[in-house]
C-alpha cells in the first residue's frame, strides 16, 4: 500500500472525472477488536465463546437431541488435571427460575438469540480472515461511462541478462536474453514487457499507517510561594563545548576466485544457428539516465515462475588482445575481446559465454555499456605467455638555481617498471 499511495495514477480518458481515492485506515488487530465483546483463542474457541456469551440469550444444542433455551450463566473452571470436557456449562432456563448445568462435552452447538452477540462474532471472524490478506482501494468517479486507466509501481525482483558471444571472422555475434521473475499473486498472460537498464532511485515511505506525533505530558504546577533567593559571587563564564569526534568508517573488501567451468557439447553451436534460434523484436528507447527494452512479442509467465526473452541479436566488430594486470594476475596475461557496441542498445551488466571457432573458450562479465561505446571481455588466461615484472625507484639531482638569497634545488624522483 505504501507503493500504491506513492505512485497511484488514475486518468479518465472519457468524458468523466476522477473525484478521489478512498481506502480503509489501517488498524492493528487489537485496535479493530477494541470494542468487540467476542474474543476467541486459537485452541479453545468453543470454551471462549461460552465465556463471552455470559448473560446473552442462547439455545444450547446437546447430545441425544436435547436442547436448552435461556440465559447463559457461564462455565466453571475445573482443576488443571480434570479433562475440559467435564467443565460445567450453566444456563438459566427461559420462563422459569431453574438453572441447569451440563458438561462441556455434551454441547453440540449454540444458537445465538442476541443480535449484538451474533454481530460481534461475525466481526471477529471477518477480522481474523481478512486482517492481512488484502487491501482495498476505491476510486470515486462522476456519474456516467468512463474510460479509466489506473497504474502504480509494484516492487519486483530486478531483471538480469545472460549473453552469448560467438567470435567468427571479422565480426562477433552478440546474443542477449533478459531473465525476469513473476512474484505477483497472479499469472501473467500475453503481457507487454519492458525491461529498464540503469539504476533508478527507489525507497519505501510509510504513507499507509497514520503517524501520531508524540506529545509531552505536562503536569499541573504546584503553586507554592518560593523562599528567599540569594546570590553569592559572580557566575563563571561557561566553557565552550567540544564537538564529538566523528566515528571512522571501516571498509572491507573481499575477492573470491572464480572456479573453472567446462561446457560439454556434442555439436558446437554455429554463428548462423544461434542467430536464427530466436526472433528478437526489441525496440530501444532512451529515458534520460535510463534505457528501456520494449519487447515486441507478448510474454506469458505463470505465478511464481521465471522466463527468458531475447533482447539482443547483433553482429559487432571486434579484435583480440592480450591484456596484463599484475595486481589481478601476476604471471600471465588474459585473452580478451575488444568490442564496439554498435547494437544501438545500452547493454546491461551480465555474464557472457564466449564461443570461438565453434568451441567454448571461457566466460566473462559484460559491463554496463552505452550505445557506441567500447567494452572489453576478458575470457581466458593465456598460459603460453609468462610475464615477469620488476619495479624500481631512484632520485636524480637536476639543477640548482639562485634567486636572491634563496637557492632552489630541483630534484627528480624516478619510478620505473619493467616487464
PDB file of N, CA, C and O in Angstrom, residues 18 67 181 188 256-257 268-269 293 342-343 374:
ATOM      1  N   UNK A  18     -12.190  11.826 -12.269  1.00  0.00           N
ATOM      2  CA  UNK A  18     -11.852  11.131 -11.031  1.00  0.00           C
ATOM      3  C   UNK A  18     -12.014  12.118  -9.885  1.00  0.00           C
ATOM      4  O   UNK A  18     -11.379  13.177  -9.862  1.00  0.00           O
ATOM      5  N   UNK A  67     -32.145 -30.002  23.801  1.00  0.00           N
ATOM      6  CA  UNK A  67     -31.852 -28.581  23.638  1.00  0.00           C
ATOM      7  C   UNK A  67     -32.381 -27.804  24.833  1.00  0.00           C
ATOM      8  O   UNK A  67     -33.496 -28.059  25.302  1.00  0.00           O
ATOM      9  N   UNK A 181      11.423 -12.434 -13.181  1.00  0.00           N
ATOM     10  CA  UNK A 181      10.670 -13.319 -12.293  1.00  0.00           C
ATOM     11  C   UNK A 181       9.293 -12.723 -12.041  1.00  0.00           C
ATOM     12  O   UNK A 181       9.154 -11.511 -11.837  1.00  0.00           O
ATOM     13  N   UNK A 188       0.690 -14.097 -15.464  1.00  0.00           N
ATOM     14  CA  UNK A 188       0.795 -13.043 -16.469  1.00  0.00           C
ATOM     15  C   UNK A 188       0.597 -13.676 -17.837  1.00  0.00           C
ATOM     16  O   UNK A 188       1.389 -14.517 -18.255  1.00  0.00           O
ATOM     17  N   UNK A 256      36.822 -13.138  -4.408  1.00  0.00           N
ATOM     18  CA  UNK A 256      36.506 -14.563  -4.469  1.00  0.00           C
ATOM     19  C   UNK A 256      36.970 -15.101  -5.814  1.00  0.00           C
ATOM     20  O   UNK A 256      36.553 -14.612  -6.863  1.00  0.00           O
ATOM     21  N   UNK A 257      37.852 -16.076  -5.769  1.00  0.00           N
ATOM     22  CA  UNK A 257      38.362 -16.637  -7.013  1.00  0.00           C
ATOM     23  C   UNK A 257      37.285 -17.445  -7.704  1.00  0.00           C
ATOM     24  O   UNK A 257      36.532 -18.177  -7.081  1.00  0.00           O
ATOM     25  N   UNK A 268      28.909 -28.255 -31.451  1.00  0.00           N
ATOM     26  CA  UNK A 268      29.070 -26.844 -31.099  1.00  0.00           C
ATOM     27  C   UNK A 268      28.113 -25.966 -31.900  1.00  0.00           C
ATOM     28  O   UNK A 268      27.921 -26.172 -33.099  1.00  0.00           O
ATOM     29  N   UNK A 269      27.495 -24.972 -31.268  1.00  0.00           N
ATOM     30  CA  UNK A 269      26.573 -24.103 -31.990  1.00  0.00           C
ATOM     31  C   UNK A 269      27.317 -23.192 -32.957  1.00  0.00           C
ATOM     32  O   UNK A 269      28.343 -22.611 -32.615  1.00  0.00           O
ATOM     33  N   UNK A 293      14.189  -1.521 -22.790  1.00  0.00           N
ATOM     34  CA  UNK A 293      13.964  -2.516 -23.832  1.00  0.00           C
ATOM     35  C   UNK A 293      12.464  -2.813 -23.888  1.00  0.00           C
ATOM     36  O   UNK A 293      11.903  -3.334 -22.915  1.00  0.00           O
ATOM     37  N   UNK A 342      27.837  -1.549 -31.306  1.00  0.00           N
ATOM     38  CA  UNK A 342      27.088  -0.960 -32.412  1.00  0.00           C
ATOM     39  C   UNK A 342      25.670  -1.519 -32.500  1.00  0.00           C
ATOM     40  O   UNK A 342      25.054  -1.499 -33.558  1.00  0.00           O
ATOM     41  N   UNK A 343      25.151  -1.994 -31.375  1.00  0.00           N
ATOM     42  CA  UNK A 343      23.809  -2.570 -31.355  1.00  0.00           C
ATOM     43  C   UNK A 343      22.721  -1.504 -31.322  1.00  0.00           C
ATOM     44  O   UNK A 343      21.551  -1.794 -31.574  1.00  0.00           O
ATOM     45  N   UNK A 374      32.961   1.371 -26.306  1.00  0.00           N
ATOM     46  CA  UNK A 374      33.795   0.175 -26.409  1.00  0.00           C
ATOM     47  C   UNK A 374      33.799  -0.573 -25.083  1.00  0.00           C
ATOM     48  O   UNK A 374      33.760   0.038 -24.011  1.00  0.00           O
TER      49      UNK A 374
END
